[in-house]
Amino acid sequence: MTQRILLTGGAGYIGSHTYVALVEAGYDVTILDNFQNANRSVIARLEDLTGQPVTLAEADVRDATTLASLFAEHVFDAVVHFAALKAVGESVERPLDYFDVNISGLINLLRVMDAAGCRKIVFSSSATVYGVPDETPTPETAEFRAMNPYGQTKISGEQILNQLVAADDRWQIGILRYFNPAGAHESHLIGEDPRDTPNNLMPFIAKVAAGEVEELEVFGDDYDTQDGTGVRDYIHVDDLARGHVLSVAALLEDGQSHLVNLGTGEGHSVMEMIAAYKRASNRDIPHRVVDRRAGDVPIYVAKADKAEEVLGFRTEKTLDEMCASSWAWITGPHSQEDPDGEDNT
Ligand code: UFG
């Protein structure tokens, strides 16, 4: 029988790519999204891409009544939980919103799942839980260090899930710590939409390459890295999406809880990213070195072997493919089509 998955935040950047990967893997997927940070036109594009209608519940993950009626209507075998706020700077200004959506939202979801007898969940965590790590590449055993309220919500989310499993062994959880997702689906129908001035490096470089923003500010060139600029482990969003399919399959087939980094194991500096994007776009990327950004970490690179051992996960796409897919998405017809000015990250 086809297994049914609830995908919260399924219209967002990583959520939409994971939707496609889950449908391609044969799952029956329901999206729950409140479109606060997602573009409604994504749904029609997901239908184009998969050739089937999307089952959609438009609701907030804190809305217990709607969630309960959704679980009464469908028997879900597992939940993949993306719905959350994710901007570090905003979390410093509005911590209560972050605790409310990311922590209360998770607890609300878990309560409804428990009542419905669905006790398998894949949780979106982040490399941010490592703060400034002592070790690079960073293994899953590195300690938790909250750098800001956003990071705190990811640490708390993981702890809540671990304590739930400890209290009731009917729960099985997959915790996936993402490094830096980038790129867009090969169809160029979905991607990260940097309509507003983006905070993250890749969408910002894309805007500069497209001539929409004059220059990129490079936040510091005096870190202890190959060229002094910040180093990150950029993972193609399609690889990341595949990691979720493997995590769901591990929960459903083996009933094995797991905690893994999802990254490539390789780091690239800001300067290397500029060079790669230049190759992909054949455009100039004017840039200027400015002061370090407050709260930035010099290096995040995943120790990636546990995901391979536990899930059989290995990244397949190269940095050049990542940049080329981003450029094709940005210059394609769909990346800025929503007149509401919402973005779909
Ligand atoms: N950077 C610039 N200029 C910019 C933007 C970024 O030089 O305009 C640099 C940063 O200083 C950093 C690198 O590019 O060295 C990557 O920065 P991002 O903002 O793209 O990503 P971060 O690693 O800082 O943060 C992202 C997410 C977090 C998550 C973290 C985990 O935004 O939510 O990855 O690795 F926690």
XYZ file of C-alpha atoms and ligand atoms in Angstrom:
381
model
C 0.000 0.000 0.000
C 1.215 3.518 -0.747
C 2.558 5.216 2.353
C 1.310 8.660 3.210
C 3.558 11.485 4.401
C 2.619 14.866 5.854
C 5.086 17.546 4.750
C 4.818 20.684 6.891
C 6.325 23.721 5.189
C 6.171 21.791 1.931
C 5.790 24.908 -0.241
C 9.099 26.410 0.920
C 12.536 26.127 -0.608
C 13.729 22.801 0.805
C 10.165 21.571 1.363
C 9.174 21.900 -2.298
C 12.251 20.026 -3.518
C 11.597 17.309 -0.931
C 7.969 17.094 -2.072
C 9.121 16.242 -5.604
C 11.655 13.693 -4.369
C 9.089 11.974 -2.120
C 6.473 11.817 -4.886
C 9.086 10.416 -7.285
C 9.927 7.783 -4.662
C 6.277 6.685 -4.678
C 4.925 8.303 -1.508
C 1.533 9.920 -1.224
C 2.329 13.377 0.137
C 0.127 16.030 1.755
C 1.559 19.542 2.088
C 0.699 21.736 5.052
C 1.819 25.348 4.655
C 0.574 28.750 5.793
C 2.366 30.553 2.916
C 3.839 33.058 5.331
C 7.207 32.548 3.723
C 6.273 30.624 0.599
C 4.969 31.501 -2.799
C 1.494 30.170 -3.675
C 2.465 29.660 -7.315
C 4.822 26.884 -6.153
C 1.824 24.553 -5.840
C 0.892 24.790 -9.534
C 4.531 24.285 -10.470
C 4.748 21.190 -8.265
C 1.701 19.874 -10.127
C 3.392 20.560 -13.474
C 6.542 18.885 -12.297
C 4.979 15.717 -10.890
C 1.989 15.490 -13.238
C -0.381 15.044 -10.310
C -2.559 17.288 -8.143
C -1.105 18.477 -4.848
C -3.060 17.645 -1.685
C -2.750 20.858 0.289
C -3.845 21.991 3.734
C -3.399 25.714 4.171
C -2.772 26.061 7.881
C -0.299 27.103 10.524
C 1.549 24.353 12.348
C 0.369 25.897 15.646
C -3.278 25.389 14.641
C -4.154 22.241 16.618
C -7.746 22.069 15.386
C -6.837 21.995 11.706
C -3.985 19.573 12.337
C -6.272 17.226 14.258
C -8.869 17.267 11.489
C -6.134 16.559 8.931
C -5.017 13.522 10.944
C -8.668 12.428 11.268
C -9.067 12.629 7.501
C -5.842 10.800 6.551
C -3.725 8.082 8.097
C -0.177 9.426 7.907
C 2.706 6.992 8.184
C 5.253 9.730 8.928
C 5.713 13.494 9.076
C 8.543 15.542 7.587
C 8.586 18.774 9.552
C 9.992 21.852 7.779
C 7.502 24.514 8.888
C 9.573 26.973 10.921
C 11.138 30.418 10.906
C 14.770 30.478 9.807
C 16.320 33.948 9.652
C 19.083 34.330 12.223
C 18.976 38.155 12.400
C 15.201 38.238 12.730
C 15.388 35.687 15.543
C 17.593 38.057 17.534
C 15.010 40.841 17.116
C 11.887 38.703 17.649
C 12.883 35.713 19.792
C 9.349 35.042 21.034
C 8.109 34.537 17.470
C 10.873 32.000 16.938
C 10.101 30.138 20.180
C 6.409 30.201 19.322
C 6.585 28.892 15.751
C 9.615 26.638 16.056
C 9.070 25.198 19.534
C 5.335 25.566 20.291
C 4.619 24.562 16.673
C 6.701 21.398 17.078
C 5.060 20.487 20.398
C 1.631 21.076 18.924
C 2.422 18.830 15.969
C 3.842 16.093 18.214
C 0.733 16.124 20.417
C -1.573 15.715 17.421
C 0.654 12.985 15.965
C 0.698 11.142 19.286
C -3.078 11.283 19.602
C -3.404 9.931 16.056
C -0.840 7.166 16.653
C 1.612 8.526 14.026
C 4.974 8.517 15.785
C 7.590 8.859 13.059
C 9.003 12.289 12.303
C 11.880 13.752 10.303
C 13.043 17.025 11.839
C 14.861 19.867 10.035
C 17.826 20.790 12.146
C 20.865 22.803 11.224
C 24.616 23.056 11.515
C 23.841 26.127 13.565
C 23.387 23.836 16.614
C 27.207 23.531 16.708
C 27.737 27.282 17.271
C 31.465 27.800 16.757
C 32.573 24.164 16.641
C 35.894 22.986 18.107
C 36.380 20.488 15.312
C 36.188 20.806 11.517
C 34.820 18.814 9.697
C 32.264 18.731 12.506
C 30.901 15.369 13.658
C 27.408 14.815 15.075
C 29.004 14.242 18.490
C 30.121 17.898 18.747
C 28.407 19.704 21.581
C 25.404 22.030 21.292
C 26.191 25.754 21.333
C 23.368 28.220 20.767
C 24.559 31.367 18.974
C 21.144 33.054 18.679
C 17.437 32.342 19.336
C 17.076 30.542 15.982
C 19.895 28.153 16.893
C 18.357 27.710 20.337
C 15.063 26.596 18.756
C 16.848 23.916 16.722
C 18.719 22.654 19.797
C 15.496 22.651 21.832
C 13.632 20.870 19.039
C 16.242 18.100 18.972
C 16.186 17.793 22.771
C 12.389 17.615 22.877
C 12.432 14.823 20.298
C 15.182 12.888 22.070
C 13.368 13.094 25.384
C 10.162 11.973 23.724
C 11.893 8.868 22.344
C 13.443 8.198 25.756
C 9.992 8.367 27.360
C 8.098 6.346 24.762
C 9.868 3.923 22.474
C 6.994 3.903 20.015
C 8.466 7.171 18.653
C 11.096 7.091 15.916
C 12.817 10.246 14.815
C 15.200 11.308 12.078
C 17.136 14.468 12.909
C 18.836 15.993 9.866
C 21.355 18.763 10.420
C 21.624 20.704 7.180
C 24.726 22.592 6.221
C 24.239 25.315 3.557
C 21.571 24.392 0.984
C 21.973 26.001 -2.438
C 20.939 25.563 -6.054
C 17.596 24.751 -7.634
C 15.708 21.823 -9.102
C 16.945 20.649 -12.502
C 13.526 21.446 -14.028
C 14.086 25.116 -13.073
C 10.438 25.198 -11.994
C 11.257 25.551 -8.303
C 14.121 27.200 -6.445
C 14.992 29.742 -3.798
C 13.392 33.074 -4.536
C 15.533 36.005 -3.488
C 12.947 38.688 -4.185
C 13.698 40.660 -1.035
C 17.287 41.552 -0.368
C 18.611 38.129 0.594
C 20.796 37.512 3.648
C 22.410 34.331 2.424
C 25.405 34.236 0.150
C 24.116 32.214 -2.823
C 20.892 34.137 -3.516
C 22.826 37.370 -3.012
C 25.513 36.388 -5.518
C 22.719 35.418 -7.936
C 21.188 38.885 -7.655
C 24.545 40.544 -8.260
C 25.211 38.324 -11.288
C 21.752 39.202 -12.625
C 22.564 42.904 -12.252
C 19.765 43.516 -9.763
C 22.153 44.398 -6.964
C 25.301 46.373 -7.652
C 27.855 44.506 -5.597
C 28.363 41.767 -3.075
C 29.782 42.631 0.313
C 32.259 39.995 1.426
C 31.955 39.826 5.198
C 35.586 39.720 6.280
C 38.777 38.359 4.725
C 40.778 37.876 7.889
C 39.449 34.509 9.053
C 41.829 31.608 9.477
C 40.754 29.977 6.189
C 42.366 29.320 2.780
C 41.839 32.922 1.580
C 40.582 34.599 4.749
C 36.882 34.540 3.787
C 34.201 32.422 5.482
C 34.010 28.752 4.539
C 30.780 26.738 4.270
C 29.677 23.298 3.150
C 27.223 24.077 0.330
C 24.891 21.183 -0.451
C 22.714 21.020 -3.564
C 19.054 21.235 -2.541
C 18.244 18.177 -4.699
C 20.809 16.139 -2.741
C 19.327 17.479 0.477
C 15.835 16.482 -0.683
C 17.076 12.953 -1.410
C 18.470 12.804 2.126
C 14.933 13.296 3.416
C 13.603 10.450 1.285
C 16.289 8.155 2.732
C 15.465 9.334 6.251
C 11.735 8.659 5.761
C 12.524 5.224 4.303
C 14.781 4.396 7.280
C 11.991 5.282 9.708
C 9.320 3.399 7.799
C 11.308 0.322 6.825
C 13.726 -0.210 9.722
C 12.074 1.859 12.443
C 15.515 3.247 13.230
C 15.885 6.660 14.838
C 18.891 8.538 13.520
C 20.787 11.805 13.770
C 22.958 12.822 10.824
C 24.667 15.787 9.243
C 23.637 16.443 5.657
C 26.552 18.079 3.892
C 29.193 17.244 1.310
C 32.152 17.161 3.675
C 33.850 19.867 1.605
C 34.149 23.555 2.352
C 34.235 26.485 -0.066
C 35.194 30.061 0.745
C 33.202 33.120 -0.275
C 35.864 33.861 -2.914
C 35.574 30.322 -4.296
C 31.801 30.724 -4.476
C 32.162 33.975 -6.386
C 34.514 32.284 -8.847
C 32.176 29.289 -9.275
C 29.155 31.513 -9.874
C 31.128 33.545 -12.383
C 31.884 30.338 -14.320
C 28.229 29.285 -14.235
C 26.729 32.634 -15.193
C 29.468 34.048 -17.364
C 28.830 37.358 -15.605
C 30.967 39.590 -13.477
C 30.306 39.496 -9.741
C 31.492 42.874 -8.445
C 32.412 42.543 -4.785
C 34.057 44.445 -1.974
C 35.482 43.209 1.312
C 33.833 44.801 4.349
C 33.938 44.066 8.089
C 32.999 40.675 9.460
C 29.269 40.138 10.005
C 28.402 39.975 13.701
C 27.828 36.438 14.925
C 29.359 34.767 11.851
C 31.180 31.480 12.213
C 34.517 31.160 10.327
C 34.007 27.595 9.066
C 31.125 25.113 8.892
C 31.974 21.853 7.176
C 30.142 18.586 7.831
C 31.733 15.338 8.795
C 29.587 13.513 6.286
C 30.338 9.825 6.790
C 27.606 9.029 9.344
C 24.856 9.875 6.852
C 26.486 7.445 4.435
C 26.770 4.671 7.041
C 23.293 5.105 8.490
C 21.246 6.179 5.467
C 23.463 5.317 2.499
C 23.452 9.034 1.692
C 26.163 10.618 -0.449
C 25.910 13.911 -2.258
C 26.014 13.597 -6.042
C 25.939 17.131 -7.407
C 28.976 19.329 -7.849
C 29.507 22.943 -6.907
C 29.363 23.908 -10.591
C 26.013 22.126 -10.999
C 24.746 23.965 -7.941
C 25.682 27.362 -9.360
C 24.436 26.507 -12.862
C 21.045 25.409 -11.526
C 20.764 28.564 -9.420
C 21.569 30.712 -12.463
C 19.076 28.844 -14.682
C 16.388 29.330 -12.028
C 17.149 33.020 -11.479
C 17.143 33.813 -15.180
C 14.109 31.591 -15.880
C 10.488 32.731 -15.992
C 9.333 31.504 -12.574
C 11.643 32.900 -9.935
C 9.856 36.212 -9.497
C 6.355 35.620 -10.688
C 4.342 36.193 -7.512
C 2.982 39.738 -7.465
C 2.386 39.593 -3.685
C 6.076 40.087 -3.082
C 6.279 37.009 -0.890
C 9.289 34.837 -1.244
C 9.451 31.086 -1.302
C 12.473 30.374 0.793
N 28.514 36.116 3.209
C 29.113 37.221 2.622
N 28.311 38.168 2.063
C 26.947 38.074 2.055
C 26.342 36.943 2.648
C 27.158 35.978 3.225
O 30.334 37.354 2.611
O 26.275 38.986 1.534
C 29.372 35.062 3.775
C 29.156 34.837 5.259
O 29.959 35.702 6.025
C 29.535 33.360 5.408
C 29.104 32.752 4.077
O 29.021 33.832 3.160
O 30.928 33.224 5.511
C 27.761 32.054 4.129
O 26.800 32.921 4.685
P 25.232 32.609 4.630
O 24.528 33.777 5.236
O 24.847 32.195 3.270
O 25.072 31.308 5.546
P 25.430 31.039 7.069
O 26.334 29.847 7.088
O 25.885 32.246 7.770
O 24.010 30.641 7.664
C 23.239 29.622 7.022
C 21.785 29.795 7.453
C 21.647 29.507 8.922
C 22.230 28.163 9.238
C 23.651 28.034 8.750
C 24.165 26.639 8.959
O 21.349 31.110 7.172
O 20.292 29.504 9.255
O 23.708 28.347 7.363
O 25.357 26.422 8.296
F 22.190 27.972 10.565
